[in-house]
Coordinates of C-alpha atoms in Angstrom, one line a residue:
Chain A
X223 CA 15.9 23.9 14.3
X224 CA 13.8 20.7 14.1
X225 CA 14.4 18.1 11.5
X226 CA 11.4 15.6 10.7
X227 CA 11.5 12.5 8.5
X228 CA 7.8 11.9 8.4
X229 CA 7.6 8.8 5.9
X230 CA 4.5 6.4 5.4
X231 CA 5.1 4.4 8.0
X232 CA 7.2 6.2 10.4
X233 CA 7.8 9.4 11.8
X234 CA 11.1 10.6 12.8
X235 CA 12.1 14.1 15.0
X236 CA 15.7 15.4 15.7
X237 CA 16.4 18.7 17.4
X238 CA 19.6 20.1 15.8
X239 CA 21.8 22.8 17.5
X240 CA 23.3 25.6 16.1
X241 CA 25.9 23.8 14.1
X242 CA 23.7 21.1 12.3
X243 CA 24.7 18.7 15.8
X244 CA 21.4 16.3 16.8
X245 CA 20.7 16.9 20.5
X246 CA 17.4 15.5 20.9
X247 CA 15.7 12.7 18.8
X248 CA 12.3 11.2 18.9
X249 CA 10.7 8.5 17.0
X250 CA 7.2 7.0 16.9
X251 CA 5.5 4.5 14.4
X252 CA 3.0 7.6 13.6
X253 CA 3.3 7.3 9.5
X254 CA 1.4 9.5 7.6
X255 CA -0.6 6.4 7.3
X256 CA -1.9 6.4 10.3
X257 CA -2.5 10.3 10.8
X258 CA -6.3 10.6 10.4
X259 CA -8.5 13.7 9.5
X260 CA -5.9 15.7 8.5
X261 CA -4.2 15.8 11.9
X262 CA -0.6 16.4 11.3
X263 CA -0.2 19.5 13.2
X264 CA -1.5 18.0 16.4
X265 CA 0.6 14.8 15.8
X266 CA 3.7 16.8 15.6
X267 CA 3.0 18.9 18.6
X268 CA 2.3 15.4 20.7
X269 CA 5.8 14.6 19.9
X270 CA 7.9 17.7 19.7
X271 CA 5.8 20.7 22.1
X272 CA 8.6 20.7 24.6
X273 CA 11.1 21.3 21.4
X274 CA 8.8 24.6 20.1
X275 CA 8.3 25.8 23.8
X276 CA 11.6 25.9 24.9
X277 CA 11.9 28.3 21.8
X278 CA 12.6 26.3 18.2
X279 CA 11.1 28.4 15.3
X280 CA 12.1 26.7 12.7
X281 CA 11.1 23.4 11.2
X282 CA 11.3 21.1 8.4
X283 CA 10.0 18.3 7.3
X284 CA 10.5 16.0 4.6
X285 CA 9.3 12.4 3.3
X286 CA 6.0 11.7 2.1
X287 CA 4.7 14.4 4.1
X288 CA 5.1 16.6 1.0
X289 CA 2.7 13.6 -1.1
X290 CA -1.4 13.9 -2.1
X291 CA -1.2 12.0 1.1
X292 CA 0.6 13.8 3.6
X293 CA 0.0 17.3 4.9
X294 CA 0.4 19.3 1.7
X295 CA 1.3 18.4 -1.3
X296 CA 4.6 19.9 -2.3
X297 CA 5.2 20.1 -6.2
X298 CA 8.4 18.1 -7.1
X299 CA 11.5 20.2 -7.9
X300 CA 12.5 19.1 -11.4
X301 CA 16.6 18.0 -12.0
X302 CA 19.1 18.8 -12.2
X303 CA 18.3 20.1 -8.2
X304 CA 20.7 20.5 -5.7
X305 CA 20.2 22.3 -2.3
X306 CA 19.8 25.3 -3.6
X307 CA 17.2 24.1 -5.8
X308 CA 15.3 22.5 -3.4
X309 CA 15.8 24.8 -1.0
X310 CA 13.6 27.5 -3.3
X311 CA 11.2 25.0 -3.9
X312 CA 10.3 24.5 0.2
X313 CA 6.7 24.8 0.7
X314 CA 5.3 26.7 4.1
X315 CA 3.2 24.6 6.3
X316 CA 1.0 26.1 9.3
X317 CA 2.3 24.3 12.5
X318 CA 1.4 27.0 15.1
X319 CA 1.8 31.3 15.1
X320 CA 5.7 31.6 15.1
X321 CA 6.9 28.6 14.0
X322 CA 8.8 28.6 10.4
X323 CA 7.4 25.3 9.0
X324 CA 8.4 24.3 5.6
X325 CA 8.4 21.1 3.7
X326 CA 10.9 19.5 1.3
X327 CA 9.9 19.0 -1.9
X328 CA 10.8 15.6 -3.8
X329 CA 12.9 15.7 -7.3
X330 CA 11.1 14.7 -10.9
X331 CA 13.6 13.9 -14.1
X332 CA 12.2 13.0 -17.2
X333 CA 14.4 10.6 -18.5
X334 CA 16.1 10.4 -22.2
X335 CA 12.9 8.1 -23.3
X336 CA 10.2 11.2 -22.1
X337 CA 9.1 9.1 -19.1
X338 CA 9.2 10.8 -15.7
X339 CA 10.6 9.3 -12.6
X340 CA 10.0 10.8 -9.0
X341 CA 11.7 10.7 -5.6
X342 CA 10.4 12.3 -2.5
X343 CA 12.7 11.7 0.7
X344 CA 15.6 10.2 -1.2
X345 CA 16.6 14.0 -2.2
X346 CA 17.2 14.9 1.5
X347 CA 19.3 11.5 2.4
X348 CA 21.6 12.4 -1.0
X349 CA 21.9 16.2 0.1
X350 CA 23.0 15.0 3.5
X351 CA 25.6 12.6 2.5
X352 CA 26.7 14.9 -0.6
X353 CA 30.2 15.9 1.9
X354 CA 31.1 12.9 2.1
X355 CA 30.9 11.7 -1.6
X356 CA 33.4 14.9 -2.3
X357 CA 33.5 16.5 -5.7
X358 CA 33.2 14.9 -9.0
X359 CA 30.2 12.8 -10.8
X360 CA 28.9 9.5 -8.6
X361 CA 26.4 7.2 -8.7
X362 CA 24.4 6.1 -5.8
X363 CA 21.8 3.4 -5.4
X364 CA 19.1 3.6 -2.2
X365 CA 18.0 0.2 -1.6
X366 CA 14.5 -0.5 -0.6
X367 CA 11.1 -1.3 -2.1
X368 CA 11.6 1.1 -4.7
X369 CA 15.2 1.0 -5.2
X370 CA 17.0 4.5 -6.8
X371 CA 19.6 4.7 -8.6
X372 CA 20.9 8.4 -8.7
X373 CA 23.7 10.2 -10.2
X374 CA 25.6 13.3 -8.7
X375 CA 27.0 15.5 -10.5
X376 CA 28.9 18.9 -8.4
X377 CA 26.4 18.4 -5.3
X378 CA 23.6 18.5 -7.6
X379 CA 21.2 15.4 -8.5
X380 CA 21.4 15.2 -12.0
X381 CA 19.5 12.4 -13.1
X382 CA 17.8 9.0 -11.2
X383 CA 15.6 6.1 -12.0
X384 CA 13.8 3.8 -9.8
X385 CA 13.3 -0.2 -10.1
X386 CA 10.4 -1.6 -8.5
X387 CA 12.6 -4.5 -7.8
X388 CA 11.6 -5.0 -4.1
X389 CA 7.6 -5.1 -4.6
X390 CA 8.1 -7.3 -7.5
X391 CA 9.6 -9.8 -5.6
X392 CA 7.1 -9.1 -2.8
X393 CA 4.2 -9.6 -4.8
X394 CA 5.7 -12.7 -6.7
X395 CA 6.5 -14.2 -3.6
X396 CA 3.1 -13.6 -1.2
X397 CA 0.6 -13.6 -4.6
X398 CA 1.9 -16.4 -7.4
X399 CA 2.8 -19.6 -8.3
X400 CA 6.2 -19.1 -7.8
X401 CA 5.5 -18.7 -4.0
X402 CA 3.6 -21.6 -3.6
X403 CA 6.5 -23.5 -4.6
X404 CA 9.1 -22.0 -2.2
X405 CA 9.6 -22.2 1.3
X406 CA 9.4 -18.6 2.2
X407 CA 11.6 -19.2 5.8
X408 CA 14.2 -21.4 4.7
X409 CA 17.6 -19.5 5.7
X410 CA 19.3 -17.4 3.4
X411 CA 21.2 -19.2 0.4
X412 CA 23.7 -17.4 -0.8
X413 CA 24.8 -19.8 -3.2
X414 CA 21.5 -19.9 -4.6
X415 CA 20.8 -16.3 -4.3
X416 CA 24.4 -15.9 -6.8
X417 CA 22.6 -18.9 -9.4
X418 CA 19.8 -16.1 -10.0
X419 CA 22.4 -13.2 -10.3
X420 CA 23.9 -15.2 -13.1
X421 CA 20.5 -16.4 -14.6
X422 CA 19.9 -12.7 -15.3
X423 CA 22.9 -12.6 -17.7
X424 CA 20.6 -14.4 -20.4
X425 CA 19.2 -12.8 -22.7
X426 CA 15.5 -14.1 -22.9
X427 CA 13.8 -11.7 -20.9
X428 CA 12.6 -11.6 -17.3
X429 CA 9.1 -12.9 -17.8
X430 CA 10.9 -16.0 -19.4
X431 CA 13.0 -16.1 -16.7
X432 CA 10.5 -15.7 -13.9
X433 CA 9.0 -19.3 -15.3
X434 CA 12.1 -20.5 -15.4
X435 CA 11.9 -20.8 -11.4
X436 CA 9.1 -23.2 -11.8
X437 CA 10.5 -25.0 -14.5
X438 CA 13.5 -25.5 -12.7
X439 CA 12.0 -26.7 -10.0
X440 CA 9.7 -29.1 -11.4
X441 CA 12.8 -30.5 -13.4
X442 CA 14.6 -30.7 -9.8
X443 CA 17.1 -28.3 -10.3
X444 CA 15.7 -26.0 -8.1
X445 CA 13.8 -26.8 -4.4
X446 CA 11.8 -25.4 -1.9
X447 CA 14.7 -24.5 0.5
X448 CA 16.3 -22.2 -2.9
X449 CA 13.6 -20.8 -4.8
X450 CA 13.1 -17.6 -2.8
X451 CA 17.5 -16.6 -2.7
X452 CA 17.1 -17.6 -6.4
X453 CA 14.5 -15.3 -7.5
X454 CA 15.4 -12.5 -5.2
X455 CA 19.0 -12.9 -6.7
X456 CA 17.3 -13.1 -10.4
X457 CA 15.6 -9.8 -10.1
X458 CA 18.2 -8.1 -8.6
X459 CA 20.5 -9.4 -10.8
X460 CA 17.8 -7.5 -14.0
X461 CA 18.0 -4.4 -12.0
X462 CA 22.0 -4.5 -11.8
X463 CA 22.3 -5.0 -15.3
X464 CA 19.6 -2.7 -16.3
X465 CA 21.2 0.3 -13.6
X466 CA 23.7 2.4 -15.3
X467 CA 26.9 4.9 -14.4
X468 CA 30.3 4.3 -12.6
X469 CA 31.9 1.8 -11.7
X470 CA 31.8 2.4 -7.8
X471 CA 28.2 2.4 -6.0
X472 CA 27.7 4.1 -3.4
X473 CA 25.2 2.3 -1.6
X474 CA 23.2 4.2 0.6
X475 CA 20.8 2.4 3.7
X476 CA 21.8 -0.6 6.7
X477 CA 20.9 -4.0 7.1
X478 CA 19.9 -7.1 5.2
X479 CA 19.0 -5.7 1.6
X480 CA 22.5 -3.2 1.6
X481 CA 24.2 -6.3 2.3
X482 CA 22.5 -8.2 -0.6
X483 CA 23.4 -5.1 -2.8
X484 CA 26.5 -5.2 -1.9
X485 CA 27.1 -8.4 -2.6
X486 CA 25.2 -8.6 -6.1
X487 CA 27.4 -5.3 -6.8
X488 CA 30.6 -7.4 -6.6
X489 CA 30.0 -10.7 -7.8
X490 CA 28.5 -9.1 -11.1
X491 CA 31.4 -6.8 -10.9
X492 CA 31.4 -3.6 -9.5
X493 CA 32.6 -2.1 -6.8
X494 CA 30.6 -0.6 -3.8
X495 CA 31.1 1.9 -0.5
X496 CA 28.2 1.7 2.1
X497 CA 27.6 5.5 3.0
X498 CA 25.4 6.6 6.2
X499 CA 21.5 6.2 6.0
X500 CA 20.8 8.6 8.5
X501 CA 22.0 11.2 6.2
X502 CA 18.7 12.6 5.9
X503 CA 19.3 15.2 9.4
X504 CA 22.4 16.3 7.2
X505 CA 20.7 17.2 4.3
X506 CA 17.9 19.2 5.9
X507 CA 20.4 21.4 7.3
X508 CA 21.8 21.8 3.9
X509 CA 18.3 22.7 2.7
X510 CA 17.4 25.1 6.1
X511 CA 21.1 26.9 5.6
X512 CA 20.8 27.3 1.7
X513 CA 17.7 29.0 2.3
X514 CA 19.1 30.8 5.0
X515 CA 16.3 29.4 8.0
X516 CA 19.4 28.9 9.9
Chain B
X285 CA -12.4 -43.9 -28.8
X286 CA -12.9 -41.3 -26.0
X287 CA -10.4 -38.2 -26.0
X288 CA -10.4 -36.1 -22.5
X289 CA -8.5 -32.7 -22.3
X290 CA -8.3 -32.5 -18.4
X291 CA -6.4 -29.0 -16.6
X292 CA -6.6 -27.5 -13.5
X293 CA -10.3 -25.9 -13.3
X294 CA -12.0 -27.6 -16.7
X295 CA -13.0 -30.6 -17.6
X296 CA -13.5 -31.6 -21.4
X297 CA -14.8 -35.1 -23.0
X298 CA -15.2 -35.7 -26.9
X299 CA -16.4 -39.1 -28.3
X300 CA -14.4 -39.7 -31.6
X301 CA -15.6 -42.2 -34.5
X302 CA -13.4 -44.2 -36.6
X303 CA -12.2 -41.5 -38.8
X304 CA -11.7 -39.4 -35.6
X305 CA -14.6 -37.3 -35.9
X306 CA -16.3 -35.6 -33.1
X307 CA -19.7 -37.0 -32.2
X308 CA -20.4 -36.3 -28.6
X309 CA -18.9 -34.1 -26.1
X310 CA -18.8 -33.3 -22.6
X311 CA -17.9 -30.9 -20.0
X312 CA -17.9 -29.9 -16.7
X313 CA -16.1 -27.5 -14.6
X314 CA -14.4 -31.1 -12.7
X315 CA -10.8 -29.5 -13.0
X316 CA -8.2 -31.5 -11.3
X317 CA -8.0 -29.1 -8.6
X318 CA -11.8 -30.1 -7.5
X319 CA -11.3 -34.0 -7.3
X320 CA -10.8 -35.3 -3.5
X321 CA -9.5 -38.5 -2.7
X322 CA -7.7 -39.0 -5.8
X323 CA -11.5 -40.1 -7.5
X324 CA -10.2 -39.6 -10.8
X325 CA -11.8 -42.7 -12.2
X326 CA -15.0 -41.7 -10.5
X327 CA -15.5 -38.1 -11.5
X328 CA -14.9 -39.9 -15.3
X329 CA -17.3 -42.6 -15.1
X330 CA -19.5 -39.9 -13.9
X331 CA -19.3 -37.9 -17.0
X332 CA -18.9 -40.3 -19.9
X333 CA -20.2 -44.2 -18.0
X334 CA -22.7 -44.5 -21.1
X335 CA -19.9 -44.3 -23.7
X336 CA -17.9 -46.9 -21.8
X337 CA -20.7 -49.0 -21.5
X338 CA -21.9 -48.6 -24.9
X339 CA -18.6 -49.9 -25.9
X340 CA -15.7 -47.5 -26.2
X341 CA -12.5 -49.4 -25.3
X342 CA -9.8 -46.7 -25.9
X343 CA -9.3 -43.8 -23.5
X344 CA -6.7 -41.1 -23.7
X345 CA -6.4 -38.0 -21.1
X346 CA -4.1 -35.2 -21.8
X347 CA -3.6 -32.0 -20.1
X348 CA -2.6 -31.5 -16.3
X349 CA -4.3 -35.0 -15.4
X350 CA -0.8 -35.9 -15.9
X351 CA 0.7 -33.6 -13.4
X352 CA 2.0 -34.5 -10.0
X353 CA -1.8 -33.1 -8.9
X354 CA -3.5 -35.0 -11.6
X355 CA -4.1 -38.6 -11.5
X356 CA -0.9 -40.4 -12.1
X357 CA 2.4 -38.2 -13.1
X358 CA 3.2 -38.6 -16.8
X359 CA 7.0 -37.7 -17.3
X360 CA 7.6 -35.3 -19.9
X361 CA 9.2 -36.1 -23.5
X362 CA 12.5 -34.7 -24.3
X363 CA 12.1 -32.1 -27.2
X364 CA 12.9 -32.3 -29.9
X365 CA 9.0 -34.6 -29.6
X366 CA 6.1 -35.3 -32.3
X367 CA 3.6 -37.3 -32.5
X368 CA 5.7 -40.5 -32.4
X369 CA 7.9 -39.5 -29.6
X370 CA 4.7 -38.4 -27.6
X371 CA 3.0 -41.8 -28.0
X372 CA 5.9 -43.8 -27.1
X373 CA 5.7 -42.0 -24.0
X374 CA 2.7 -42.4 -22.9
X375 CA 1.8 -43.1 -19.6
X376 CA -0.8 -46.0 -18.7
X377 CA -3.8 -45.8 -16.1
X378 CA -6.6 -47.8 -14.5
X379 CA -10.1 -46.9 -15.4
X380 CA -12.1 -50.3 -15.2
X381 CA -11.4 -53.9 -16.6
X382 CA -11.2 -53.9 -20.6
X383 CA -10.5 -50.1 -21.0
X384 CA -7.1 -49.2 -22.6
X385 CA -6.8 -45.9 -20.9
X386 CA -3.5 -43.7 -21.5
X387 CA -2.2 -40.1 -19.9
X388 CA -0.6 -38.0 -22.2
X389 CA 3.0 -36.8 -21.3
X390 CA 3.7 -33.2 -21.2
X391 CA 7.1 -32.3 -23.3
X392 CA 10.4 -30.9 -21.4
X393 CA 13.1 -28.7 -23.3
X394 CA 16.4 -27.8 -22.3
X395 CA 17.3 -24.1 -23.7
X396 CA 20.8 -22.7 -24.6
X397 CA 21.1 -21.3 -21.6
X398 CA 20.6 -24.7 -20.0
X399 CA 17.6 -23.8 -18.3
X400 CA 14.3 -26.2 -18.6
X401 CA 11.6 -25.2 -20.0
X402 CA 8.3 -27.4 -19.6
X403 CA 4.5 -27.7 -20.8
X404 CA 1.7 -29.6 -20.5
X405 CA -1.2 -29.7 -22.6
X406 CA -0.3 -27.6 -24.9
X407 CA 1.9 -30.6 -27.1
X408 CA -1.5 -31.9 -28.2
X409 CA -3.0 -28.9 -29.1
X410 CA -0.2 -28.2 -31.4
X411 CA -0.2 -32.0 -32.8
X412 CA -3.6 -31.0 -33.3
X413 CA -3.1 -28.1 -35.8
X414 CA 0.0 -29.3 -37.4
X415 CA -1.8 -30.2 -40.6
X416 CA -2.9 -26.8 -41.2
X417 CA 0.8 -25.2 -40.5
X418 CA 2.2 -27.5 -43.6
X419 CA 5.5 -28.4 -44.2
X420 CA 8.7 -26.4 -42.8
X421 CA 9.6 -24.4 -39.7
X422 CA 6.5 -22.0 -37.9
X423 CA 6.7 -20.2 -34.5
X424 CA 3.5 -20.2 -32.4
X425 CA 2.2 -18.4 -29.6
X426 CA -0.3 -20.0 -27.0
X427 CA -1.2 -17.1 -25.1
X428 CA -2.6 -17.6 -21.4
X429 CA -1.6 -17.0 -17.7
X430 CA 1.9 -18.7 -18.5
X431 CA 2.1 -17.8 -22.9
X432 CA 4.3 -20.4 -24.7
X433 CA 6.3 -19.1 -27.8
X434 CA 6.8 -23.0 -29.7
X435 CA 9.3 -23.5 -32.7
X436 CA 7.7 -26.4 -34.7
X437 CA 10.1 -27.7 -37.6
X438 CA 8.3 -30.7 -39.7
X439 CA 6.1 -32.1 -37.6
X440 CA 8.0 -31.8 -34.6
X441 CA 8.4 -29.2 -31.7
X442 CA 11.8 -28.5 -31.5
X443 CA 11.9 -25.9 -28.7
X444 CA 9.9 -23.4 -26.8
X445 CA 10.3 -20.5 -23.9
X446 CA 7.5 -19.8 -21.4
X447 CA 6.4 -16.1 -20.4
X448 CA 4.8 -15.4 -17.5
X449 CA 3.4 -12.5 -18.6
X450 CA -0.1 -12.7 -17.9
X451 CA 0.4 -13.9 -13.9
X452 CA 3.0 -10.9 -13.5
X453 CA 0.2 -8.4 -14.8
X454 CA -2.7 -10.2 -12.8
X455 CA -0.6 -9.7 -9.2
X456 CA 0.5 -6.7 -10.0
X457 CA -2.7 -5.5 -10.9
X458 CA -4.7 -7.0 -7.7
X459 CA -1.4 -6.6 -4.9
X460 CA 0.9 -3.8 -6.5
X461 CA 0.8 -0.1 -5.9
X462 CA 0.3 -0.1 -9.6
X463 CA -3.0 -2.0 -8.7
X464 CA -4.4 0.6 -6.4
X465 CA -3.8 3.5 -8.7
X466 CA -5.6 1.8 -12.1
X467 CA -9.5 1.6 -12.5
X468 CA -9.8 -2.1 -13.1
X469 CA -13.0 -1.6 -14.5
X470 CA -12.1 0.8 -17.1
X471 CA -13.4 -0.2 -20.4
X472 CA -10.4 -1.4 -22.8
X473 CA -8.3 1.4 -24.1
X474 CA -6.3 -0.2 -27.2
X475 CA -4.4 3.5 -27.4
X476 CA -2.9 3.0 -23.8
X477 CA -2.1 -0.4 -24.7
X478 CA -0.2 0.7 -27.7
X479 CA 1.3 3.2 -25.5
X480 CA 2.6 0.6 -23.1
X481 CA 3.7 -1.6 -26.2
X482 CA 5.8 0.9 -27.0
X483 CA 7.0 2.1 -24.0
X484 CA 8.3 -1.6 -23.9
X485 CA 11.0 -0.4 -26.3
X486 CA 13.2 1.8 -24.1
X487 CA 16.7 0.0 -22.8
X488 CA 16.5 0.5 -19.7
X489 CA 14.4 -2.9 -18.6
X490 CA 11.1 -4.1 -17.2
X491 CA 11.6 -3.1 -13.8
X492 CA 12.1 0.4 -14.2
X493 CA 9.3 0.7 -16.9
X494 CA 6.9 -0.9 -13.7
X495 CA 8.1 1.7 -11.8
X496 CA 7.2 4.0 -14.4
X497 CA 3.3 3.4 -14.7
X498 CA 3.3 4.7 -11.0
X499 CA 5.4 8.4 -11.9
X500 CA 3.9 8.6 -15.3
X501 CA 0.6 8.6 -13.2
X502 CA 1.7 11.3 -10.7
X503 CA 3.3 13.7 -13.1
X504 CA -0.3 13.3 -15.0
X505 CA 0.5 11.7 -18.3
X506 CA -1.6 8.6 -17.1
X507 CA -4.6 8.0 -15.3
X508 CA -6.5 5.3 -13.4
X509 CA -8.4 4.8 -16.6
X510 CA -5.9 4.1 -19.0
X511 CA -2.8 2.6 -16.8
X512 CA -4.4 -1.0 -16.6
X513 CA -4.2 -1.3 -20.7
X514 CA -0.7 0.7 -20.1
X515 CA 0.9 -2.1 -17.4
X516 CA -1.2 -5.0 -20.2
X517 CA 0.8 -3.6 -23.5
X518 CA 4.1 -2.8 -21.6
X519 CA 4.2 -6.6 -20.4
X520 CA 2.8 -7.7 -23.5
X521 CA 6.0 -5.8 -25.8
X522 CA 8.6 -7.1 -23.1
X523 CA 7.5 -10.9 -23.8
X524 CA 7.0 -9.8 -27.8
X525 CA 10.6 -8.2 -27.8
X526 CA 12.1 -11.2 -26.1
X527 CA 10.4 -14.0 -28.2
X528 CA 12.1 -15.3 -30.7
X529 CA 10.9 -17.1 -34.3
X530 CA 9.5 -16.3 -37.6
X531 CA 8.0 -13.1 -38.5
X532 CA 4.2 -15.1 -39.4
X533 CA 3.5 -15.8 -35.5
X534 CA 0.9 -18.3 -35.3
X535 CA -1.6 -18.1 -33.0
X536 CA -3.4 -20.2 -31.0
X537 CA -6.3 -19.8 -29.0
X538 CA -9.4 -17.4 -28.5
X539 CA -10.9 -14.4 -27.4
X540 CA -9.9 -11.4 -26.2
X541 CA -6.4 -12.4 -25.0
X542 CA -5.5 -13.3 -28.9
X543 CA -7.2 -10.3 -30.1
X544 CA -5.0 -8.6 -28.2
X545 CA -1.7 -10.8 -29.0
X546 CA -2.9 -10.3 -32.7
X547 CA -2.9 -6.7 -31.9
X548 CA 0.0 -6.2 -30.3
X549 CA 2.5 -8.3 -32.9
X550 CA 1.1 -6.1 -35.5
X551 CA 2.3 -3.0 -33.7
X552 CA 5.3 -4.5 -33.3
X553 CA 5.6 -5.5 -37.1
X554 CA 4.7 -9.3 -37.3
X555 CA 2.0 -10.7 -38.9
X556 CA -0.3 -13.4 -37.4
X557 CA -2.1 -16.0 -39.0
X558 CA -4.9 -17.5 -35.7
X559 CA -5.6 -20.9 -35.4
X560 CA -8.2 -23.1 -33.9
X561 CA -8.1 -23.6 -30.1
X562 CA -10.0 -26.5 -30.1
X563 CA -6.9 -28.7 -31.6
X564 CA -6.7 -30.9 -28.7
X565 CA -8.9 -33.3 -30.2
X566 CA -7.7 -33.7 -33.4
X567 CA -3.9 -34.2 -31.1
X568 CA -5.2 -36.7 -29.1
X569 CA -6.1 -38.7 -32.5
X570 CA -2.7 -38.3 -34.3
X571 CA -1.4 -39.8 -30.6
X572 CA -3.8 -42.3 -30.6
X573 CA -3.0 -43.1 -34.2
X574 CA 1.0 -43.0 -33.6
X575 CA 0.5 -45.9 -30.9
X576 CA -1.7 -48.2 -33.1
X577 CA -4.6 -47.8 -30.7
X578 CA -7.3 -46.4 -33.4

């Protein structure tokens, strides 16, 4: 079968055998984004025609392929979901006469306050790396701009929310007075990034404390060179505090900001395991077998 | 004597008589951010030459004039400050031979959490309107792009936080996904604000309730007609929740962003009593007065 992770920005292919092994991988910076007039089909087939005529017939895609914005819109599956629920929930696409094309729907919980969180892309990376997790109830956190924090419950996603942590700081940073003050490529300051993580322990609220960065700097406790490690730390420190469940994260991505989890994780006391990003092939071959495509 | 309430983008001048009654006034929009060269005394003579030369000898300047932009940095009081404290520290500057010309200091405060806190302009306002509080302990609330939340205990300001409520809304609104998906233009919905004040009450912290106004929006229970007021009221009840002080909140300022602050603290089950923005002049006199100059 072929796997696609067809997010905003990129597009990913992988040709998987007949044991869920990757044999074949493409990837292109064709985000949905940048798919015009409703072109999706054609895109695909510029990337993976060899794959569909040397004889693949089925495909799935997931991502925000499935959003008002990709190529259909496929309605969110509500949790608890796990494979098999999202598996029903697959919506058929039209890629050419012969091909089984079906995309992923995302998950929607309404949380214990009546206000409805979404995910759409997460579902297949947490599906994929479900094995490795083993049984029991865990909590996993997906870094990124909107950060998720998810809890498993028996291979089925029973419950998430999502912190817009990442843009926050990305918009405070590029857009306000706080980033006028801050040199935004001084090297990373770890010590400074741990002052903010401890700022977030008081109890005055984050608005407070997002002035605090100025105050602090006009006072001369805080400079140019440790404003931004000091704010990112801050609002991460808020979402920490703020995201519930075990004791051990799971975190789930690579690079920079897993790190910067991880290491907010343990100096506000919990522990972490870094789990494979590329999870996402995994988990469409969970979704493709438990609706028996393959 | 001449009284000049000088920030960022405005420019004000009143010409007091002996009792410190208002019998002239200026403005312009000369804020310190449009000076060049450092011409403070130039852009002044400009405005108010005919009162110096019809014989005005005393000169004070409050307001970010004092700030390391402004014409001559004017180090902030220590809380707790009054009028006394205030005008001990003010700050001296040259306007022309034979004119006793003064910069008001802004006021610093260190919170429990050992954290400054800082404002400027704002101390003579609330100088200004101490008469009409009376006697005893009052909480005020100067609402703007950075709100202050003041505790005022006999005559003197004793502490204060900073919110930077209204900045955080204005980025997110104009750089923010939430920005994209809300008709700025709407006309003001006082339900979804109410909606958003309340919303403000669930545990589980600002950054997932931000996150929130975007799913809430694709599940349906919002639109782009009623999430700006949404995002407004679910800001607004985070700094309300977090600000401390007596249940009267006194408010000062004008418009619609105290209509709304009046609103919004009476949904939340404190009354307001709204005061005259226009203070600064009647500050700048009790100053004035405190250092023997009038």
């Amino acid at each position: 079968m072929i796997a696609v992770d067809w997010g905003t920005s990129s597009f990913r292919a992988y040709r998987l055998d007949d044991s869920g092994q990757i044999v074949d991988r493409r990837s292109a910076s064709a985000g949905i984004l940048t798919v015009t007039d409703g072109g999706f089909a054609e895109t695909l087939e510029n990337h993976v025609r060899d794959w569909f005529d040397s004889g693949e017939r089925v495909l799935l895609l997931s991502g925000m392929i499935g959003s008002r914005q990709g190529w259909k819109e496929a309605p969110y599956a509500s949790a608890p979901a796990g494979a098999e629920e999202i598996a029903r929930a697959l919506v058929p696409v039209n890629v050419r006469p012969g091909i089984d094309g079906w995309i992923v729907p995302g998950v929607v919980t309404v949380n214990a306050d009546g206000i409805h969180d979404v995910m759409r892309g997460e579902e297949t990376q947490i599906l994929g790396i479900l094995h490795d997790l083993g049984p029991g109830s865990h909590t996993l956190c997906l870094p990124g701009t909107h950060s998720k924090w998810v809890e498993v419950q028996h291979g089925t996603i029973t419950g998430f929310r999502t912190f817009m942590t990442g843009e926050v700081f990305a918009v405070l940073k590029d857009h306000s007075i706080l980033g006028r003050i801050m040199n935004s490529s001084a090297p990373y300051d770890r010590q400074a990034f741990a002052d903010g993580l401890h700022r977030s322990a008081d109890a005055s609220g984050l608005l407070h404390h997002l002035f605090g960065v100025r105050a602090e700097c006009l006072c001369g406790d805080l400079d140019a060179e440790r404003s931004r490690d000091f704010l990112s730390g801050l609002l991460l420190g808020h979402e920490l505090r703020q995201a519930r469940g075990n004791a051990v994260v799971n975190l789930l991505g690579a690079g920079v900001l897993v790190d910067r989890y991880a290491y907010a994780c343990e100096v506000l006391g919990r522990s972490t395991r870094i789990l494979d990003p590329d999870a996402v092939v995994a988990g469409q071959w969970q979704i493709a077998r438990s609706r028996r495509l393959v």
